[in-house]
mmCIF file of C-alpha atoms and ligand atoms in Angstrom:
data_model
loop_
_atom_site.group_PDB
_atom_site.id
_atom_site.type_symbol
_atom_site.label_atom_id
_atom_site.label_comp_id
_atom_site.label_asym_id
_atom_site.label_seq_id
_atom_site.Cartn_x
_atom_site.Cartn_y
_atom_site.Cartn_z
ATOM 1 C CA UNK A 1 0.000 0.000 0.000
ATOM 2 C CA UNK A 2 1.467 3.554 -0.827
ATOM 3 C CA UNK A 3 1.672 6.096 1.538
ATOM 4 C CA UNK A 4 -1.022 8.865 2.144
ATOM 5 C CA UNK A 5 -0.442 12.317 0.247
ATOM 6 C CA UNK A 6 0.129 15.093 2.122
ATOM 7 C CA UNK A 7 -1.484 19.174 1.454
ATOM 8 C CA UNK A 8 0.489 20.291 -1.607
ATOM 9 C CA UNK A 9 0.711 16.975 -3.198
ATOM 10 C CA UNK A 10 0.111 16.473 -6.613
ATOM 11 C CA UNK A 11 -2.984 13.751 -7.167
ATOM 12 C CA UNK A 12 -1.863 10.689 -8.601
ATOM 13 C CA UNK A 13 -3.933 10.133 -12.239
ATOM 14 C CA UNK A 14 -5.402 7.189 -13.391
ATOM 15 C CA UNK A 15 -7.581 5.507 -15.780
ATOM 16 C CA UNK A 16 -10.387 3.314 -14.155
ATOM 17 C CA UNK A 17 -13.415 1.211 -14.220
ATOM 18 C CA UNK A 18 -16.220 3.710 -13.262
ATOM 19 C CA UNK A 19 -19.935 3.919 -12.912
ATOM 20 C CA UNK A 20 -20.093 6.618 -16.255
ATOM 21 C CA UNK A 21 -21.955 5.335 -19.171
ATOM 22 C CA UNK A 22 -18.579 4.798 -20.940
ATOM 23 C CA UNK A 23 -17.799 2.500 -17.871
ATOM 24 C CA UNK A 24 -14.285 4.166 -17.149
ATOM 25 C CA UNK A 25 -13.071 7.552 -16.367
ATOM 26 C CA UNK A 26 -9.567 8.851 -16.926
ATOM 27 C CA UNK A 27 -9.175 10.731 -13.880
ATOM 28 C CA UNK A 28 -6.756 13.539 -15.488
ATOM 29 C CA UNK A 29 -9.977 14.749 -17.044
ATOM 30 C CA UNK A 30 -11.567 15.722 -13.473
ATOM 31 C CA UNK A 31 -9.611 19.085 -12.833
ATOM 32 C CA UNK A 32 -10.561 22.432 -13.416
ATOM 33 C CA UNK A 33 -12.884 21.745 -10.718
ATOM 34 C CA UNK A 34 -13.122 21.428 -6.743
ATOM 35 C CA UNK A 35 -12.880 17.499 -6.932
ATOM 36 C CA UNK A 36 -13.598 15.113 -3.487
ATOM 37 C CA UNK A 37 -12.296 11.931 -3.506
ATOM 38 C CA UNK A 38 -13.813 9.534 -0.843
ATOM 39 C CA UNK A 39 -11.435 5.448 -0.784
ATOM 40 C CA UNK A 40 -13.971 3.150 1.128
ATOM 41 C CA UNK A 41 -13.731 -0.452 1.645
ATOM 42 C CA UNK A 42 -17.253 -1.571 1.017
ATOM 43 C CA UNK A 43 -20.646 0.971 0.494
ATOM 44 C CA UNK A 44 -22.236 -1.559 2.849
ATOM 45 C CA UNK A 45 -19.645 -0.528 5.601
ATOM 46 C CA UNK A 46 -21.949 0.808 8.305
ATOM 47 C CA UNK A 47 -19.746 4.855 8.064
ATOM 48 C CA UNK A 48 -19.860 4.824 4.244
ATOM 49 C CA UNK A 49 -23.816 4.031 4.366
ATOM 50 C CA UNK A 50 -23.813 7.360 6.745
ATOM 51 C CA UNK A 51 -21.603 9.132 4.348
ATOM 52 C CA UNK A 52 -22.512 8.466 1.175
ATOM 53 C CA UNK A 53 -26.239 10.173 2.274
ATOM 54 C CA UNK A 54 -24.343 12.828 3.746
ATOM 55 C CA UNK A 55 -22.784 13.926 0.360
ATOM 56 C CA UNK A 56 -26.482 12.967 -1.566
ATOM 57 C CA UNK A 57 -28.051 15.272 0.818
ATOM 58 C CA UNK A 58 -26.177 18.082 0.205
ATOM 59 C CA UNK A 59 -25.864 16.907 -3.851
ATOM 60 C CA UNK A 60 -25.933 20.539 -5.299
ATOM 61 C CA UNK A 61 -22.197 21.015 -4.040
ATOM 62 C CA UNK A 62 -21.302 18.420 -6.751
ATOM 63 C CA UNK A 63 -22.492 20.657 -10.668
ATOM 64 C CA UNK A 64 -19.192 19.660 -11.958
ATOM 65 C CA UNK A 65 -19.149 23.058 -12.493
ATOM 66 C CA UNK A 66 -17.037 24.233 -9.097
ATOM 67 C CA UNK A 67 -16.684 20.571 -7.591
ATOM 68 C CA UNK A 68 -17.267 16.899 -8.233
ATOM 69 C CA UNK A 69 -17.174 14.009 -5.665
ATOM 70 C CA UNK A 70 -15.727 10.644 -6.740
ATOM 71 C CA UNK A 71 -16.191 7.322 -4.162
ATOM 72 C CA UNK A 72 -13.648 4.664 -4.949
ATOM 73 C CA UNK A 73 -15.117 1.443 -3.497
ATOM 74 C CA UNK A 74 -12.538 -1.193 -2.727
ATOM 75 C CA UNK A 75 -15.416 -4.204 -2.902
ATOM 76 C CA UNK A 76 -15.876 -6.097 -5.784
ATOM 77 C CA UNK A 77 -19.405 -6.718 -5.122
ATOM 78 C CA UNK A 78 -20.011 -2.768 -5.219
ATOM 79 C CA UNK A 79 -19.907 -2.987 -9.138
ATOM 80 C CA UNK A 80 -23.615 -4.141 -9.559
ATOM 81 C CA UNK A 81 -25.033 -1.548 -6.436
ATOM 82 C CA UNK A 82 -23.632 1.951 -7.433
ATOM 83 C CA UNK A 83 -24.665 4.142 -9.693
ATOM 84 C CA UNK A 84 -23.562 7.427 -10.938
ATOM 85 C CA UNK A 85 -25.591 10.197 -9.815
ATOM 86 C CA UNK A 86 -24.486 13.204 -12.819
ATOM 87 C CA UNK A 87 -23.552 15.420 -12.783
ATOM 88 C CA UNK A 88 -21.204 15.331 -10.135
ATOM 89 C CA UNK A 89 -21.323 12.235 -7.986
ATOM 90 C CA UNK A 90 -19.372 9.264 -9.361
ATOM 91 C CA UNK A 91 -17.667 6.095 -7.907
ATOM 92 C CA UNK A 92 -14.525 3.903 -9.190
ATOM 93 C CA UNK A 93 -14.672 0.561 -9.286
ATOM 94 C CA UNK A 94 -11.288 -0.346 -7.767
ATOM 95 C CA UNK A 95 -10.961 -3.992 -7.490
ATOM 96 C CA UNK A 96 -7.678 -3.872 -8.546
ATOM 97 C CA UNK A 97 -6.560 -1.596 -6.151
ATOM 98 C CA UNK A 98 -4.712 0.466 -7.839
ATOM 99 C CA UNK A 99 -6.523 4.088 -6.892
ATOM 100 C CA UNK A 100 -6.041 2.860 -3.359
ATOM 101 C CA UNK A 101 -2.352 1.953 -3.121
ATOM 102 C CA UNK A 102 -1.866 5.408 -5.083
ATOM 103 C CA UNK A 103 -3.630 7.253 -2.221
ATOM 104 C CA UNK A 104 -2.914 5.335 0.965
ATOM 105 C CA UNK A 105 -5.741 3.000 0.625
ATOM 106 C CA UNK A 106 -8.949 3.170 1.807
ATOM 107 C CA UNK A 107 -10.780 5.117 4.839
ATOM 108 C CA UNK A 108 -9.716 8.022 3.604
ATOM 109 C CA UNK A 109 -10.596 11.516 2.282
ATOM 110 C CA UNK A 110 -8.739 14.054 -0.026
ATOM 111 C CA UNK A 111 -9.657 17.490 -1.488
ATOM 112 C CA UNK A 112 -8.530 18.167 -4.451
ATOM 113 C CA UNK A 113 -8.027 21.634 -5.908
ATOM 114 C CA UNK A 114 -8.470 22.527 -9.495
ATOM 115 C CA UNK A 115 -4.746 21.463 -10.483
ATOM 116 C CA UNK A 116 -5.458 18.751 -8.418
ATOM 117 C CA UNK A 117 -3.296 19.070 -5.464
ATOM 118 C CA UNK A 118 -4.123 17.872 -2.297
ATOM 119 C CA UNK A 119 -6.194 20.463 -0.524
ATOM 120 C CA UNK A 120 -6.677 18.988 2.464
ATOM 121 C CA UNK A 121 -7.005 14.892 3.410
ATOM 122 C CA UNK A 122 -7.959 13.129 6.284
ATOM 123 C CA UNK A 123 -9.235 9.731 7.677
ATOM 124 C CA UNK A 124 -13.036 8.348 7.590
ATOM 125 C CA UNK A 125 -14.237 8.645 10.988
ATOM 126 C CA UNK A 126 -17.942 9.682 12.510
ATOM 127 C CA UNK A 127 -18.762 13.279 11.381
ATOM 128 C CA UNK A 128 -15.944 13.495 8.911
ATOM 129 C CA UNK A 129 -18.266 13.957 5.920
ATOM 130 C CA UNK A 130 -20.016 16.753 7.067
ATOM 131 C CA UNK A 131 -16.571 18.388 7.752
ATOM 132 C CA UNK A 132 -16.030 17.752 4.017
ATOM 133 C CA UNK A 133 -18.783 18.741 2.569
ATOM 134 C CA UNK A 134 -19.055 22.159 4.778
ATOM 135 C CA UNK A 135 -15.539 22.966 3.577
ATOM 136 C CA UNK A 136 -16.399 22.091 0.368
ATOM 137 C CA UNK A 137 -19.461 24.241 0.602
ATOM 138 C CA UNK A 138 -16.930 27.512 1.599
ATOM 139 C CA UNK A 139 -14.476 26.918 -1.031
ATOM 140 C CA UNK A 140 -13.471 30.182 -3.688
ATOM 141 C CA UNK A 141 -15.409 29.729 -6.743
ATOM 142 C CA UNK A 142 -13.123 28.218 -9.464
ATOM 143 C CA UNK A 143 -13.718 31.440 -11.257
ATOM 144 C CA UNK A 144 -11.690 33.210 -8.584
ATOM 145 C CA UNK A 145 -9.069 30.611 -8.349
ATOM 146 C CA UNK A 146 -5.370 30.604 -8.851
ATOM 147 C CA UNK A 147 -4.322 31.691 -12.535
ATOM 148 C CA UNK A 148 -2.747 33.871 -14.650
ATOM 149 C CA UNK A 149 -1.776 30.455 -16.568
ATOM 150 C CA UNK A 150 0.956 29.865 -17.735
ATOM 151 C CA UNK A 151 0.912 31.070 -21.106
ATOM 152 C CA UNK A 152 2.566 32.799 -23.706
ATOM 153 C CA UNK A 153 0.813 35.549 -25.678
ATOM 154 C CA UNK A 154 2.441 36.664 -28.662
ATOM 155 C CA UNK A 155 1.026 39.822 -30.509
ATOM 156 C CA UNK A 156 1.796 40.381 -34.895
ATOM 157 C CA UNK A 157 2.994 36.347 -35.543
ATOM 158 C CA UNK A 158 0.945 36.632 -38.924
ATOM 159 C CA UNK A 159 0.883 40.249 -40.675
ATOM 160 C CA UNK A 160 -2.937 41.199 -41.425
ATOM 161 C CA UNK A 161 -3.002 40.248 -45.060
ATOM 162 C CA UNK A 162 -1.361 36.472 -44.302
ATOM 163 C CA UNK A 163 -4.095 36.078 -41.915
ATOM 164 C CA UNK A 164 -6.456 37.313 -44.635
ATOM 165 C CA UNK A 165 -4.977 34.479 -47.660
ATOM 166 C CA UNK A 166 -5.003 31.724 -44.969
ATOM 167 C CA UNK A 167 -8.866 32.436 -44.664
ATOM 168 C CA UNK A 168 -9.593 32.705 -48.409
ATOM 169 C CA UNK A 169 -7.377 29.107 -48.394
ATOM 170 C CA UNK A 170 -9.247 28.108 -45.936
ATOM 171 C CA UNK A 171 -12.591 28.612 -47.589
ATOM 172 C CA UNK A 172 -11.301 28.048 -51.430
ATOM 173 C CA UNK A 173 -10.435 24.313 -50.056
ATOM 174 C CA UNK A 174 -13.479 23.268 -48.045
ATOM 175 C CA UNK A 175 -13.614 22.458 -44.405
ATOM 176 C CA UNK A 176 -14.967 19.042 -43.011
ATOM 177 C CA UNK A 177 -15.843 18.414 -39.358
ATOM 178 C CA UNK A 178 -13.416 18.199 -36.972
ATOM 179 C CA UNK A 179 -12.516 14.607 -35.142
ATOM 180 C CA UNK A 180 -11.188 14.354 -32.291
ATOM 181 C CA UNK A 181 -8.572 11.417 -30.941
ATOM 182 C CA UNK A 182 -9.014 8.925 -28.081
ATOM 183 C CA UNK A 183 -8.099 5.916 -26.904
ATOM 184 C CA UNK A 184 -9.797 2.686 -27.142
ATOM 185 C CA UNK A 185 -10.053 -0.235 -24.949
ATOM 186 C CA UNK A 186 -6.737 -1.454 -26.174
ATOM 187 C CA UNK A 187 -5.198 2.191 -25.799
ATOM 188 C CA UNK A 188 -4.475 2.639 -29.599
ATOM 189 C CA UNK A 189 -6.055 5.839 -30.697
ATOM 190 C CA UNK A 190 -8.661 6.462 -32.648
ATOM 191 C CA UNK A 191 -10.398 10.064 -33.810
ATOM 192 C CA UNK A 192 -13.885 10.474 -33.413
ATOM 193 C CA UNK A 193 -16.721 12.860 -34.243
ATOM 194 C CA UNK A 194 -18.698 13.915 -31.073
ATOM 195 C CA UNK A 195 -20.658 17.486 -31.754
ATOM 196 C CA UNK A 196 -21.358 17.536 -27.856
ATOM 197 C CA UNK A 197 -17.297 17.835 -27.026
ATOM 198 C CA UNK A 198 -16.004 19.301 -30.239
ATOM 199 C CA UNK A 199 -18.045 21.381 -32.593
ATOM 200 C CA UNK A 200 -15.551 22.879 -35.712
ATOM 201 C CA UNK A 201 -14.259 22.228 -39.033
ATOM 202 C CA UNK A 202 -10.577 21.927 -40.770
ATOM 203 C CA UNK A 203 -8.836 22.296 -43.326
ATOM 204 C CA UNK A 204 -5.223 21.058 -43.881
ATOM 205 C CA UNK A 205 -2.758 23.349 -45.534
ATOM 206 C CA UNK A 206 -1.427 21.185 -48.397
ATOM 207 C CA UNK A 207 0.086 23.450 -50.489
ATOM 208 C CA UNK A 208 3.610 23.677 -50.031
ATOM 209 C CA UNK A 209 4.525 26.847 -50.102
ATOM 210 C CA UNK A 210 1.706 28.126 -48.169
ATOM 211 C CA UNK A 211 2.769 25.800 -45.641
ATOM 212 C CA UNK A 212 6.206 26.870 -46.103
ATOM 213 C CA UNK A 213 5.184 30.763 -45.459
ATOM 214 C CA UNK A 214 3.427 29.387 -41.919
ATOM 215 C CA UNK A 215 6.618 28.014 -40.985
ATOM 216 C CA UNK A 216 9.199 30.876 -41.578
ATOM 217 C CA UNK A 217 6.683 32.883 -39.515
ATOM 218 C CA UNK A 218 7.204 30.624 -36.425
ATOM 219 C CA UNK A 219 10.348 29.927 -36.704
ATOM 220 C CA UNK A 220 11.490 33.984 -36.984
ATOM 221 C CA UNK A 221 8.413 34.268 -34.335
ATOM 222 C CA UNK A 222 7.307 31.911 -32.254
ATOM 223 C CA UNK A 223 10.440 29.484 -31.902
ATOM 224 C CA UNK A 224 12.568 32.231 -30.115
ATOM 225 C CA UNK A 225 10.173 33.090 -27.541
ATOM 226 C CA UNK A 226 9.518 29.573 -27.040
ATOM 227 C CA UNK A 227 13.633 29.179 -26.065
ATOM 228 C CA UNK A 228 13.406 32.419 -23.695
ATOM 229 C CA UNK A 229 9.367 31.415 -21.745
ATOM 230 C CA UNK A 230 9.984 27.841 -21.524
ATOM 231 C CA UNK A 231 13.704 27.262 -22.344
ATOM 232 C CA UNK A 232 13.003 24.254 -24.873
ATOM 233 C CA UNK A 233 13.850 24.048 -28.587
ATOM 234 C CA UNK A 234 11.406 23.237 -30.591
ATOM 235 C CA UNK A 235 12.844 22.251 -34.099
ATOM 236 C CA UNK A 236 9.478 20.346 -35.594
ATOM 237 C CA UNK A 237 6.067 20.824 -35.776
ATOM 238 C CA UNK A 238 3.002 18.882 -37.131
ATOM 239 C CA UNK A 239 -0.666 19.679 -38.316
ATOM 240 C CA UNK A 240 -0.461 22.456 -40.161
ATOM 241 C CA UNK A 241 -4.144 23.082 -39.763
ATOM 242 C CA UNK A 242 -6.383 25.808 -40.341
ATOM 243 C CA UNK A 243 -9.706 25.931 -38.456
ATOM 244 C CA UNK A 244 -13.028 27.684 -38.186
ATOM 245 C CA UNK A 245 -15.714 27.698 -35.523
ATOM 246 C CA UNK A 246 -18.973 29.128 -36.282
ATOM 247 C CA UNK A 247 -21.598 30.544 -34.650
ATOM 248 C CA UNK A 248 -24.106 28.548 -36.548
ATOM 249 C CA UNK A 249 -23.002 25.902 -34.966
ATOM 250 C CA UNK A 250 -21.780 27.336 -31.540
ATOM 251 C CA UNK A 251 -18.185 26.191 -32.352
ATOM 252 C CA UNK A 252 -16.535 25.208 -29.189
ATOM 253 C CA UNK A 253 -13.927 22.203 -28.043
ATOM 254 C CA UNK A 254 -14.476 20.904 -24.536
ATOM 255 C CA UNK A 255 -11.562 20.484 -22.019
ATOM 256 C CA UNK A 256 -8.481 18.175 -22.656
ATOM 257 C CA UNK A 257 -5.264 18.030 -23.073
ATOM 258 C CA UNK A 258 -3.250 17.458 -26.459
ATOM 259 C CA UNK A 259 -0.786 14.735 -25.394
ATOM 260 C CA UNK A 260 -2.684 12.223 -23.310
ATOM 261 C CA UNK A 261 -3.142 9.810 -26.491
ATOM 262 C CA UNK A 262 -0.099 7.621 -27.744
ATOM 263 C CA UNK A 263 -0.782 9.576 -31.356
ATOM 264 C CA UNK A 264 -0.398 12.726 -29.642
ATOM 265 C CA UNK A 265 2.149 11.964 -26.779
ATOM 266 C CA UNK A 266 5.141 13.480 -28.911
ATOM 267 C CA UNK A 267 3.192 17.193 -29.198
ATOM 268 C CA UNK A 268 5.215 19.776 -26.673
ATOM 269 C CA UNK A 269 3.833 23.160 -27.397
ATOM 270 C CA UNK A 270 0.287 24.039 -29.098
ATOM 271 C CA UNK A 271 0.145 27.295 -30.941
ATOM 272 C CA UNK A 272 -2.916 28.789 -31.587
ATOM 273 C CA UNK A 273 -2.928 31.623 -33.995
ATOM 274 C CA UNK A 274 -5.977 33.608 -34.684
ATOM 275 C CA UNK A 275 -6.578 35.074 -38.034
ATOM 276 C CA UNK A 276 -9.180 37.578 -37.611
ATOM 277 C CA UNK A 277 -11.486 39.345 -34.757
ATOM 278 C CA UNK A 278 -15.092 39.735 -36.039
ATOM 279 C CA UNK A 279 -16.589 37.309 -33.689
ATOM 280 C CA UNK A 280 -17.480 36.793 -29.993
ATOM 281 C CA UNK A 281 -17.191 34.027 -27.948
ATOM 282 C CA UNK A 282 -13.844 31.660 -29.170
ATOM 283 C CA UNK A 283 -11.490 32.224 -26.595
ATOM 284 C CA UNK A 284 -9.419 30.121 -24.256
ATOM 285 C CA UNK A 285 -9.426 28.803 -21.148
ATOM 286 C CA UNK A 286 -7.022 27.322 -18.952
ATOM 287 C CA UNK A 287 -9.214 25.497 -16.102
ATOM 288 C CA UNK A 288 -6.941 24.267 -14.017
ATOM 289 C CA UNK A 289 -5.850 27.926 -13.490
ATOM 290 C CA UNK A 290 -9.521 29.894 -13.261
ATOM 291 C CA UNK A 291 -11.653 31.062 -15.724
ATOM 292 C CA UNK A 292 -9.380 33.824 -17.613
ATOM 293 C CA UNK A 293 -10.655 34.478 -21.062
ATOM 294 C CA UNK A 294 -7.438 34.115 -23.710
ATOM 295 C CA UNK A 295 -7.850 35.738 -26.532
ATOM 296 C CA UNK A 296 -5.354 36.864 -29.473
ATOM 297 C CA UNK A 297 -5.658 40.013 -31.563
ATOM 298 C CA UNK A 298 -6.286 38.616 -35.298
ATOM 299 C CA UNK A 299 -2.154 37.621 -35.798
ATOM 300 C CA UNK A 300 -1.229 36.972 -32.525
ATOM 301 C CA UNK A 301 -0.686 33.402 -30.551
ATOM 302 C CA UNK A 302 -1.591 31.880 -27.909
ATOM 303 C CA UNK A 303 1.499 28.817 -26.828
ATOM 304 C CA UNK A 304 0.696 26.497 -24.196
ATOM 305 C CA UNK A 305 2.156 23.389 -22.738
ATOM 306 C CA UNK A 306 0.180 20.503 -24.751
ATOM 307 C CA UNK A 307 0.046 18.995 -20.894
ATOM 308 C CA UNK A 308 -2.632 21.605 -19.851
ATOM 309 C CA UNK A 309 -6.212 20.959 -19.767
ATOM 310 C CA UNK A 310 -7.654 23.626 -21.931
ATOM 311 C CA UNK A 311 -10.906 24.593 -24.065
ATOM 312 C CA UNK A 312 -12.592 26.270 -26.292
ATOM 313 C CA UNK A 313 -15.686 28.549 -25.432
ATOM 314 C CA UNK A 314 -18.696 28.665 -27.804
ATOM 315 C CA UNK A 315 -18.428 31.439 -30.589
ATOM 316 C CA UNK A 316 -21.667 33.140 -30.402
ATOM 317 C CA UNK A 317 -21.370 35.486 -33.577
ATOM 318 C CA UNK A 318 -19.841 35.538 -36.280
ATOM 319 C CA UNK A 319 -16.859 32.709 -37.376
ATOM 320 C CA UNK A 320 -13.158 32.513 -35.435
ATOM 321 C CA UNK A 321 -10.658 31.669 -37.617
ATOM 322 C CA UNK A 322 -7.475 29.823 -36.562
ATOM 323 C CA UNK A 323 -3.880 28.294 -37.208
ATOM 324 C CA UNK A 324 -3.053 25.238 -34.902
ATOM 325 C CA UNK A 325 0.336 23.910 -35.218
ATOM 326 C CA UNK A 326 1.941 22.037 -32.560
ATOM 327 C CA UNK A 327 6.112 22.136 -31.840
ATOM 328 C CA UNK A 328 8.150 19.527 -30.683
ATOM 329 C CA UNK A 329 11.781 18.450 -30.618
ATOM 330 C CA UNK A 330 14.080 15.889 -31.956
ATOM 331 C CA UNK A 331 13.427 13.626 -28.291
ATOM 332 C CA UNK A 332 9.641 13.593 -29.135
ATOM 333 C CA UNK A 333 10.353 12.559 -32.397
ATOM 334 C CA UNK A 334 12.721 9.403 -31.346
ATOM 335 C CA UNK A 335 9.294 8.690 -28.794
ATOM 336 C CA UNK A 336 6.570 9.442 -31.966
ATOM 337 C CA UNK A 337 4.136 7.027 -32.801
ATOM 338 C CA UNK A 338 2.000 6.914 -35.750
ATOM 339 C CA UNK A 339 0.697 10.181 -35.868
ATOM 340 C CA UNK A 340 -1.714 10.730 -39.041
ATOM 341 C CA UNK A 341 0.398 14.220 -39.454
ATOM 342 C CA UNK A 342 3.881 13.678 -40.675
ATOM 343 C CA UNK A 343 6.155 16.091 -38.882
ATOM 344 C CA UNK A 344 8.160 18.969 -40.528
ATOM 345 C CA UNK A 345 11.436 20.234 -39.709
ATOM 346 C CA UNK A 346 11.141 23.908 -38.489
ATOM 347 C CA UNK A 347 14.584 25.018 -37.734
ATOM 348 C CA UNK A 348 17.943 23.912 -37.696
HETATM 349 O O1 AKG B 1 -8.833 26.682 -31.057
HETATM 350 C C1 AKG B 1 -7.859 26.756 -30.315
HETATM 351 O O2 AKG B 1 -7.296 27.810 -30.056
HETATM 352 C C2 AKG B 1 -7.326 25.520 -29.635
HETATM 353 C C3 AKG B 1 -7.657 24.268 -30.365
HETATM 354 C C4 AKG B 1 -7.247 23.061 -29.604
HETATM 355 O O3 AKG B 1 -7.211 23.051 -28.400
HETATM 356 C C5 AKG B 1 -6.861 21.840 -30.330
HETATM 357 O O4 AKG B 1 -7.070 21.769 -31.544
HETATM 358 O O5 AKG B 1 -6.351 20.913 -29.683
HETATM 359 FE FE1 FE2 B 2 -6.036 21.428 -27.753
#
């Protein structure tokens, strides 16, 4: 059994069985949010029975919006008894105990915060749920928490009238809806359509010299800021993609993160470039750091670590236009899987 985690702590992720319709949850997935995590032996267990109602009593704590509360149940024979109760109650299925020996096993609470650090933690006892759920019940809202994320903003990457041919390429080639990539039950990716998470359409820039103009632009741009915010040098990048999200369609990408699939696991740095400004809605977020709007003047970037958990708000007018590369280095490449996007050289 591993060792309880102490305030300051990061959380431990994991993928496992869960009581979502998909049937497992990748825990990574979970921050942005106030999260309680709850390791019990048995839902039959005489406190858990006590505490369980506590936390279904005071349900409207858990929107998924500011927190979530997860059980992880220890007993095998809890798999046919719980339920999810959405949004925000949800139990894992741990009968191979490997949530528990990567929190100190069971009896035991943990609050995460929306990075998902260890808040605060203690053992199951009589009244400890209450104690829980009144904290949770004074917490900041997540809209107040933490940030500025750590992000690099980069004004005039494109001039205006580059921006301007990458949208007439853009609409002179055709778009078609955008996919998005997960893993299946084996782990090998796979992309998928799924209007409820990702709502926008692409277009690849295959003409060479178009794609040749995107890359001189980082690589005078982008590439040396890069080297001087995050001290890594990125010499390729892949997915030379141009993208639109419309209001017709309330264009949007949920929250994730752009490395967690084998596919992806070589991707370092995602830049997002937008390419004009007549629209509303479209801009970043960072959740795991508040609820800051990021949004680029039309030729200016937005580069983030592909490790944090970002998304896309709903455009409500008009269409946003973007560039999305991604940068990596010659390490990544040695580590690359088959990604569908070849990789370019950028520098060097
Ligand atoms: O539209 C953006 O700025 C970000 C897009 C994104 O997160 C992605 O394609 O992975
Ligand atoms: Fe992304």
């Amino acid at each position: 059994m591993g060792e309880a985690l102490l305030i300051g702590d990061p959380a431990p992720w994991f993928r496992q069985r869960c009581t979502t319709p998909h049937g497992d949850y990748t825990f990574d997935m979970s921050a942005g949010r106030y999260v309680v995590l709850y390791l019990y032996a048995s839902s039959r267990d005489p406190l858990t029975v006590v505490a369980l109602d506590a936390v279904r009593a005071r349900r409207a704590l858990f929107d998924d919006r500011q927190a979530s509360f997860f059980g992880v149940s220890a007993d095998t024979d809890d798999a046919g008894v719980l339920a999810a109760e959405l949004p925000g109650i949800r139990h894992f299925l741990d009968a191979d105990g490997a949530v528990g020996s990567a929190y100190g096993g069971s009896g035991r609470w943990y609050l995460l915060d929306p990075m998902l650090r260890v808040r605060g933690a203690a053992e199951d006892g009589p009244g400890i749920a209450e104690r829980v759920l009144d904290t949770v019940a004074g917490l900041p809202r997540v809209e107040e928490a933490q940030g500025p994320a750590p992000v690099l903003l980069l004004d005039e990457v494109f001039e205006p009238e580059f921006c301007a041919r990458l949208i007439a390429y853009l609409r002179a080639s055709g778009t078609s809806a955008s996919g998005m990539f997960t893993a299946d039950s084996q782990g090998r990716t796979q992309a998928v359509l799924d209007t409820g998470f990702k709502r926008r359409r692409d277009c690849t820039i295959t003409d060479a010299a178009l794609a040749g103009q995107v890359q001189a632009r980082l690589v005078r741009r982008v590439v040396p800021q890069i080297r001087r915010a995050f001290a890594f040098e990125a010499t390729r990048m892949d997915r030379l993609l141009l993208a639109a999200y419309a209001a017709e369609e309330r264009g949007a990408f949920g929250a994730h993160r752009d490395n967690t699939v084998p596919a992806a696991a070589h991707r370092r740095f995602a830049v997002s470039i937008n390419l004009n400004e007549d629209f509303e809605g479209g801009e970043l977020i960072f959740p795991e750091f508040g609820r800051t709007r990021y949004r680029p003047a039309a030729g200016g970037a937005a580069v983030f670590s592909c490790s944090l958990l970002h998304a896309v708000l709903p455009v409500t007018r008009g269409v946003r236009f973007a560039c999305l590369p991604f940068v990596f280095d010659e390490a990544a490449v040695r580590q690359k899987s088959a990604s569908v996007h070849p990789p370019v050289t950028i520098a060097g």
